[in-house]
Coordinates of C-alpha atoms in Angstrom, one line a residue:
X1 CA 51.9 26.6 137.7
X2 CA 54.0 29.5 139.2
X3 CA 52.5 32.5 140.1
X4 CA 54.9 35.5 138.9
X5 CA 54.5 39.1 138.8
X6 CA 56.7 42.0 138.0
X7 CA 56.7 45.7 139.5
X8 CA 58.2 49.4 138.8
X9 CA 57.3 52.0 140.7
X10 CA 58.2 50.1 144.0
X11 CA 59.4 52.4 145.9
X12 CA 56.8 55.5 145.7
X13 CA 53.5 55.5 148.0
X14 CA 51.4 53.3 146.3
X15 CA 54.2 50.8 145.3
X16 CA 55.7 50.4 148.4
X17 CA 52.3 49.0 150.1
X18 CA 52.1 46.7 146.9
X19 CA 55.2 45.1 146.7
X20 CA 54.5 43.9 150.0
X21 CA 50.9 42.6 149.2
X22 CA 52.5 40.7 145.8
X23 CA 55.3 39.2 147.5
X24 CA 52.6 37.8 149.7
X25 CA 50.7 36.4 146.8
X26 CA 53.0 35.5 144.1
X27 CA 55.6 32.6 144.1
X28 CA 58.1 35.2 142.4
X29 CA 58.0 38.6 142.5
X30 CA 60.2 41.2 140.4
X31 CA 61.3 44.1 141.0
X32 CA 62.8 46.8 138.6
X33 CA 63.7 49.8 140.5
X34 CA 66.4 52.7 141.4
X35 CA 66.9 52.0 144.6
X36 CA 65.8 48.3 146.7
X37 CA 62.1 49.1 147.9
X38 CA 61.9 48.9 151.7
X39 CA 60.3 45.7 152.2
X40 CA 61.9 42.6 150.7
X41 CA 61.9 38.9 151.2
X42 CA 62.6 35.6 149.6
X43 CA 60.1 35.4 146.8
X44 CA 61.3 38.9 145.3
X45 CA 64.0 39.4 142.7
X46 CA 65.4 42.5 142.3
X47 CA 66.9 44.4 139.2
X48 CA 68.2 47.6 139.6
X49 CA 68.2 50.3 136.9
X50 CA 69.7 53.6 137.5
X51 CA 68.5 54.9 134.1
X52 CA 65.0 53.9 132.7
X53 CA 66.0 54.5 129.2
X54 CA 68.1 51.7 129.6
X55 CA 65.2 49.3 130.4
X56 CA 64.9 47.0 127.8
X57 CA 68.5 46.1 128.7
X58 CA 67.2 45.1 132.1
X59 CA 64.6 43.5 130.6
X60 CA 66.4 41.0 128.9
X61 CA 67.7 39.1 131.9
X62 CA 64.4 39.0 133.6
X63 CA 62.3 35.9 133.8
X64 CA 59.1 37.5 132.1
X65 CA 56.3 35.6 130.5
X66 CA 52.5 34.4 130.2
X67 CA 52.5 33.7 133.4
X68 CA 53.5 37.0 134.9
X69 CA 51.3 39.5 135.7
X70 CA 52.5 43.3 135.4
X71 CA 52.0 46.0 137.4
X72 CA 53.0 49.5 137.1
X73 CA 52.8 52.1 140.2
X74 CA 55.7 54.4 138.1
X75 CA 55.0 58.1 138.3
X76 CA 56.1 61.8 139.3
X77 CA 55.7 65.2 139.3
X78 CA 56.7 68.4 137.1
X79 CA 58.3 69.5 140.2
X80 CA 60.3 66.4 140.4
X81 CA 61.0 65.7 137.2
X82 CA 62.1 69.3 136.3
X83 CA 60.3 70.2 133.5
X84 CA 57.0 69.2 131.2
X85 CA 58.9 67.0 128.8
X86 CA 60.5 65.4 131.8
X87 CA 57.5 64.4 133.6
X88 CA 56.0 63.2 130.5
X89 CA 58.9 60.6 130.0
X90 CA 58.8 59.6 133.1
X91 CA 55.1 59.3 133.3
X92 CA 54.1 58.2 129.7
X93 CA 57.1 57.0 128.1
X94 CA 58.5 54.7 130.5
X95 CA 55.1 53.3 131.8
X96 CA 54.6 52.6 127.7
X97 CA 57.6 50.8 127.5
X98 CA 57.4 48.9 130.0
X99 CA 53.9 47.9 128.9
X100 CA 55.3 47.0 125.7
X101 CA 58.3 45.2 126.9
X102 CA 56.0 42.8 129.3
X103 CA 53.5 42.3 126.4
X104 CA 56.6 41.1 124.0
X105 CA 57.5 38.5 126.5
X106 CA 53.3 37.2 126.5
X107 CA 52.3 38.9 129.8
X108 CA 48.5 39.2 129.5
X109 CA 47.4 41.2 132.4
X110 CA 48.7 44.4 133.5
X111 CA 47.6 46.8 135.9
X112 CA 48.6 50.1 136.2
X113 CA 48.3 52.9 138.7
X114 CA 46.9 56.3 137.3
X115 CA 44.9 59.0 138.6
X116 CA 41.5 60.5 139.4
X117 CA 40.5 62.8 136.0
X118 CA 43.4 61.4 133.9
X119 CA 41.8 62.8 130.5
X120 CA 43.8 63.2 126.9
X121 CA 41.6 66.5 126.5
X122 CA 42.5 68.2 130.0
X123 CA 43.7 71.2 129.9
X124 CA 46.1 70.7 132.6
X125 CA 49.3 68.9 132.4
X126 CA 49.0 65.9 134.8
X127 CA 45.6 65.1 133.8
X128 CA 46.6 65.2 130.0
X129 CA 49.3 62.7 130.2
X130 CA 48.0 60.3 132.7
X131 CA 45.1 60.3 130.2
X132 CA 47.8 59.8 127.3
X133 CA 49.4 57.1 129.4
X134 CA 46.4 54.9 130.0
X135 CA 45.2 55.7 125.9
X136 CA 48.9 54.6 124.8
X137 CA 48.8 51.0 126.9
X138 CA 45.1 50.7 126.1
X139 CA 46.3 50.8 122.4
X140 CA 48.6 47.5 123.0
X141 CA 45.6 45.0 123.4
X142 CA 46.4 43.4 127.0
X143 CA 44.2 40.6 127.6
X144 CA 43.4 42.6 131.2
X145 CA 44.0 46.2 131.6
X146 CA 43.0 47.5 134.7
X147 CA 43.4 51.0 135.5
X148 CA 42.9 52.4 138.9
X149 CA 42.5 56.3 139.4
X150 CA 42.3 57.4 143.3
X151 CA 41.6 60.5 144.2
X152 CA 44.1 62.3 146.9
X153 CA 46.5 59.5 148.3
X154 CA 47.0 59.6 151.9
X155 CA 50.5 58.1 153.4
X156 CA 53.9 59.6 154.2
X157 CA 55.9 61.1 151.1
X158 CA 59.4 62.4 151.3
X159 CA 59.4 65.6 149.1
X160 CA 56.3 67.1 148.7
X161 CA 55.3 68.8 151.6
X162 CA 52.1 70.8 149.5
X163 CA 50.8 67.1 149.2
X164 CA 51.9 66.2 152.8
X165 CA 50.3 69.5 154.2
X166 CA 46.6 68.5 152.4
X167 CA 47.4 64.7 153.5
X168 CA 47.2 66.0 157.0
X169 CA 43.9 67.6 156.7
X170 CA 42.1 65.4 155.0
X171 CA 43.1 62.8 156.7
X172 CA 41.5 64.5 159.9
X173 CA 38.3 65.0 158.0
X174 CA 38.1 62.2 155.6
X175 CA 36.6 60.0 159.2
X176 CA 33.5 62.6 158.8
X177 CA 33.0 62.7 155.4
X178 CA 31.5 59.9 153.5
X179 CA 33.3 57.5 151.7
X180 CA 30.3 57.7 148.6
X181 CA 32.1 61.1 147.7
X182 CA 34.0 60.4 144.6
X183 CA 36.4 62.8 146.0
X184 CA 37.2 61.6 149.2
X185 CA 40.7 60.6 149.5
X186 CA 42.0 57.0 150.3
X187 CA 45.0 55.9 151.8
X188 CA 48.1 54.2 148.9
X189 CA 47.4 51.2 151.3
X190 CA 43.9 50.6 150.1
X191 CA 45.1 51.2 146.5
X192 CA 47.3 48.6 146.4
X193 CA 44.9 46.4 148.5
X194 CA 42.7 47.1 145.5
X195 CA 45.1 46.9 142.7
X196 CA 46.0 43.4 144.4
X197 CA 42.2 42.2 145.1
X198 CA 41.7 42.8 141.4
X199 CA 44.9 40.6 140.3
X200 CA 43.6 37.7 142.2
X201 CA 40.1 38.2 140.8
X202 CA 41.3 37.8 137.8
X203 CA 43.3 34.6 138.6
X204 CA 40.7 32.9 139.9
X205 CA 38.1 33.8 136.8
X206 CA 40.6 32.4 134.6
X207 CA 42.5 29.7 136.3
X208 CA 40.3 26.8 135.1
X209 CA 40.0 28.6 131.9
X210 CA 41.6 27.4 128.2
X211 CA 45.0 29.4 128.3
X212 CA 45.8 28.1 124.6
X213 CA 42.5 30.4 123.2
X214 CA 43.0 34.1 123.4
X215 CA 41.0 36.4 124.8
X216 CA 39.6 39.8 123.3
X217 CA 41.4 42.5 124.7
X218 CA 39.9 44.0 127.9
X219 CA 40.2 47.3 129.7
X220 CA 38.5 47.7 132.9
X221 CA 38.5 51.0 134.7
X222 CA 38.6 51.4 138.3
X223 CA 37.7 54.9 139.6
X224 CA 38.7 56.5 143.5
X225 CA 34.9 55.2 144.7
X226 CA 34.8 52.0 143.5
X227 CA 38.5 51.1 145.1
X228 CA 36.7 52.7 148.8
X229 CA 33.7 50.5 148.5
X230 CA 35.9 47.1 147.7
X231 CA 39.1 48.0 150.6
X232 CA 36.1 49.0 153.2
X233 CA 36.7 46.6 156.2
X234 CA 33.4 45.2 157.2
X235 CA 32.2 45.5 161.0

């Protein structure tokens, strides 16, 4: 059986290190995208959308199905997006449709890229909504939902220099602080090297398994300490 997966958010720091890792472990790999992400080769297939309200259009020419696995690395910043509505599209509404349209076409697993604190009762905006975010696709009833939330991602960002300022001093500390700290940031790298360890994991639970028999939905949360311990290269 082909191994297929399908990607937005290919392009930003997380999904740029993880298209790479997917295209390495999938037969076919899709990707739906602004702009082509910098790394491609012969098992990716890429669909360009310059407007994400126009995804489901995209959708429709894309060979999705039971056994594709989904991932989502798609997200932004008030700053970048321009206002609070506009980061909540981006953030919430697009990741949900996306969600939905993979989960239309029978994909069972999904995994999706959120953050350290995401809580639908936070007081502060970023928090709130990837909270709402990871409630909303909860709600659909993937087979396998697994959510990662890192803390601070380390790795080279064009236009946000606050976030490129911290990167740089944390990641002179961060050798001489311990990685047990749930707030000790990790590199996007070792996110996607988690997000792609846990796809692959889950292939080889369920390879052998009855696909005809449905599984009760799962949701399996991944926090910032528990993606250190399982990226930690062994000496």
């Amino acid at each position: 059986m082909q191994r297929k997966a399908i990607i937005i958010g290919a392009t930003g720091l997380v999904g740029q290190h993880l298209v790479k890792q997917l295209s390495e472990l999938y037969d076919k790999l899709i990707v739906i995208a602004r702009r082509p992400p910098r790394y491609i080769n012969a098992s990716m297939h890429f669909y360009q959308v310059n407007d994400f309200d126009n995804l489901s259009e995209v959708f429709a020419s894309v060979g999705v199905d039971k056994t594709t696995d989904a991932f989502s690395c798609l997200g932004t910043t008030k700053k970048q997006a321009g206002s609070d509505e506009a980061f909540h599209k981006v953030d919430h509404d697009y990741n949900v449709c996306f969600a939905q349209l993979c989960l239309d076409k029978g994909v069972e697993n999904f995994f999706l890229l959120s953050s350290m604190n995401a809580d639908v009762d936070s007081r502060f905006l970023y928090n709130r909504v990837k909270g709402e975010t990871e409630h909303s696709i909860s709600a659909l009833g993937f087979t396998e939902l697994v959510i990662f939330r890192p803390s601070l991602l380390l790795g080279k960002h064009k236009g946000r220099p606050l976030e490129s300022i911290s990167q740089t001093v944390f990641g002179l500390i961060s050798p001489l602080v311990s990685e047990s700290l749930p707030l000790h940031p990790i590199s996007a790298k070792r996110v996607a090297n988690a997000m792609t360890m846990s796809a692959q994991e889950i292939y080889e639970r369920r390879k052998f398994s009855d696909y005809h028999t449905k599984d009760a939905p799962k949701t399996t949360i991944i926090e910032n300490k528990a993606m250190l311990s399982m990226t930690r290269v062994k000496s």
